[in-house]
Structure formats: C-alpha cells, structure tokens
Amino acid sequence: MLRLIAFVFLSLLHAFPALAACGAGPDLEQFLTPAEKDAIAAIEDETANSTGTLWQATRDGRSVYIVGTMHLPDPRHSVAMAALRPILREVDALYLETASDGAAQMQSQIASDPSMIFAADAGTPTLPELLDDATWQQLRDAMAARGFPAPLTAKMRPWYVSMMLSIPPCAMDTMTSVVGGLDKMVERAALALDKPVRSLEDWQTIFSTFSEIPYQEQVDIMALSIMPDEVSEAAFTATLDAYFDERHARSWGLSEVLSHRIPGLTAEQIEAESARMQDLLLDRRNQNWLPVILDAVQDKDILVAVGAAHLIGENGLVALLENAGFALTRLPL
C-alpha cells in the first residue's frame, strides 16, 4: 500500500517533467472496469474536501493560505503560480513540508550514511534471499527498467524499492533534475521576495516513519507493488491529471481501487493497510503540523504549501483548521 503515498515521499526528491516522457502512455480508463470506476467516484463523493487546491483560512484577523502541491514539475503549474505570487507578496512567511535546506541535509546524510536506504546491517538478508525466485526476477527486471542494477536493488530497503516502483520507467531518467515541482517553484518565488521559508517538520521524520513498518511487512508490500509498466504509467499520468483537475480524492481513489487487484490479499487486509499508511504518512503528520501552523499565525499571515493529499479528508489540514475555529474559503485557480 506504499504506492498510495508515493507522492508524499517525492516531496523530498528532485524531479523533472514526467509528462514529457509519459504523456503518450495509455489512458487508465481502459484498464478500469465499470465497478472500479463507480468505486472511485464513491470515494470522491465520500471524502471531505475532496476538491480544491488553494484555500484561505482566517481567524482573529490573521490568514493561513494553503496550497496543495504536486512535487513533480509540469507546465500547468503556471496557473497556480499566477495565483500564488500576489499571496506571497502579502504573507510574512512560507511553510513547506521540508524546505530546501532540509532536503540538502537529507541528501548529504544519505551520501555519508547509505544505510538510510540500503540495508547494510550485518546479518540482514538481501531481497533475493527474502523473495522466491520468480518474484525476485520480476522485481529485478522492474527495477532494471528504472535504472537500478540488480546488485543495488538486492540491498535496498524494501520501502524505498516500493517508492521507486511507484514511478514508471518513462519518468526515471529525468529524476535528477533540479527543476522541482510546485513546492520548489513557490520556494524560489518566496526567496526572491526575501520571505522567510520554514519547514513544518524535520527531514528525518519521513525516514523514522517508514522505520515503524516491520521489515517483513515492508518486503511483503514491496513484492505486491509490482504492476505492469503500462498500468503503472497510466496510473501515474491519471494521478497527475486528477491533481490539475483539483480532484485530489480521485488520486487516492485510483490507488485504493487498483490495490484491490493485488493477489493474495483480502479486501479487509487492503483496507487495514491503507488506513495504517494514511495514519502514518498523512494524518499523523497533519496533526503534528497543526501546532506549528497555529503558532506561526498568531502574529503573522503565512502560506503553507504541502502535498495535495494532506488537504483532503476529515484529518486533512483544511478540516483541522476549520475545527480550530478558522473560516475556510476555497480560492479559484
């Protein structure tokens, strides 16, 4: 189920226009049954604040502007930036999940401590030792298509492999660009205006969160994350399209429905795993960010730019701020 929150982790990476390489792929609709389409629509209908990318929350004369970001570049971000530039001129500070200084610290730490993404502990079995031969071959081929040779893949931490499997091969060769997505565009614009840029959490948070998942469970999830490249590419493109349509619950719905195709898992197991991942990587972080936001807005107006998945649902930032006494207004893009 780690595929459900792949874009959360991508907030810590640099990426380049995936659509330039993947846009010609198949339409996901051709892979969905009528029942799956109905299920996705139901998830959209049932999710609180399922749509909307830009919000203003006001209380006691102060404003928190919230924008849901996509951490991958796309020319369509120009629409959001046109709306955000006037807001950046008005606010006193920008808050991101992890600002660039934190991301730089992360990259430096990974370079000096490869065990953050490689299971280098003595006695830790490699992935070929943990998987049956057929599954290892399938995983090895999928990662090779993404530019990772088998010796490296064999020693990677399973959660990191799952993240890489969420990115189709057509997007991998541009992952090292420094262009960045909407969050990076907003950060650069804020710095150009001499606005302070702050992080909502320490960059190590996401790594410690993944460490809470038992190792064997990481392996099981990873093995179940492999899907045909054409389906992966179609799902990737559909997720991006849903974002620019401001239908953020649709992205979640797509992952939920596709996860039910995983063999060997019951619907109850899938729902339980989905709920746990949502708690670990979305809800819990939202709850931890709320005091930071409330403290900041006591004496200044701020813009908060976080992955769009953090806006939706009863535990999303929009609902949390409303519950804290803010008046919420959806702003047009």
PDB file of N, CA, C and O in Angstrom, residues 256 269 311:
ATOM      1  N   GLU A 256      -6.605   3.217  -4.233  1.00  0.00           N
ATOM      2  CA  GLU A 256      -7.423   2.281  -3.451  1.00  0.00           C
ATOM      3  C   GLU A 256      -7.982   1.173  -4.352  1.00  0.00           C
ATOM      4  O   GLU A 256      -7.899  -0.015  -4.035  1.00  0.00           O
ATOM      5  N   GLN A 269      -7.805  -6.840   4.503  1.00  0.00           N
ATOM      6  CA  GLN A 269      -6.380  -6.584   4.685  1.00  0.00           C
ATOM      7  C   GLN A 269      -5.949  -5.312   3.967  1.00  0.00           C
ATOM      8  O   GLN A 269      -5.168  -4.513   4.494  1.00  0.00           O
ATOM      9  N   LEU A 311      -4.515  17.808   2.158  1.00  0.00           N
ATOM     10  CA  LEU A 311      -5.648  18.721   2.292  1.00  0.00           C
ATOM     11  C   LEU A 311      -6.965  17.991   2.506  1.00  0.00           C
ATOM     12  O   LEU A 311      -7.884  18.529   3.124  1.00  0.00           O
TER      13      LEU A 311
END
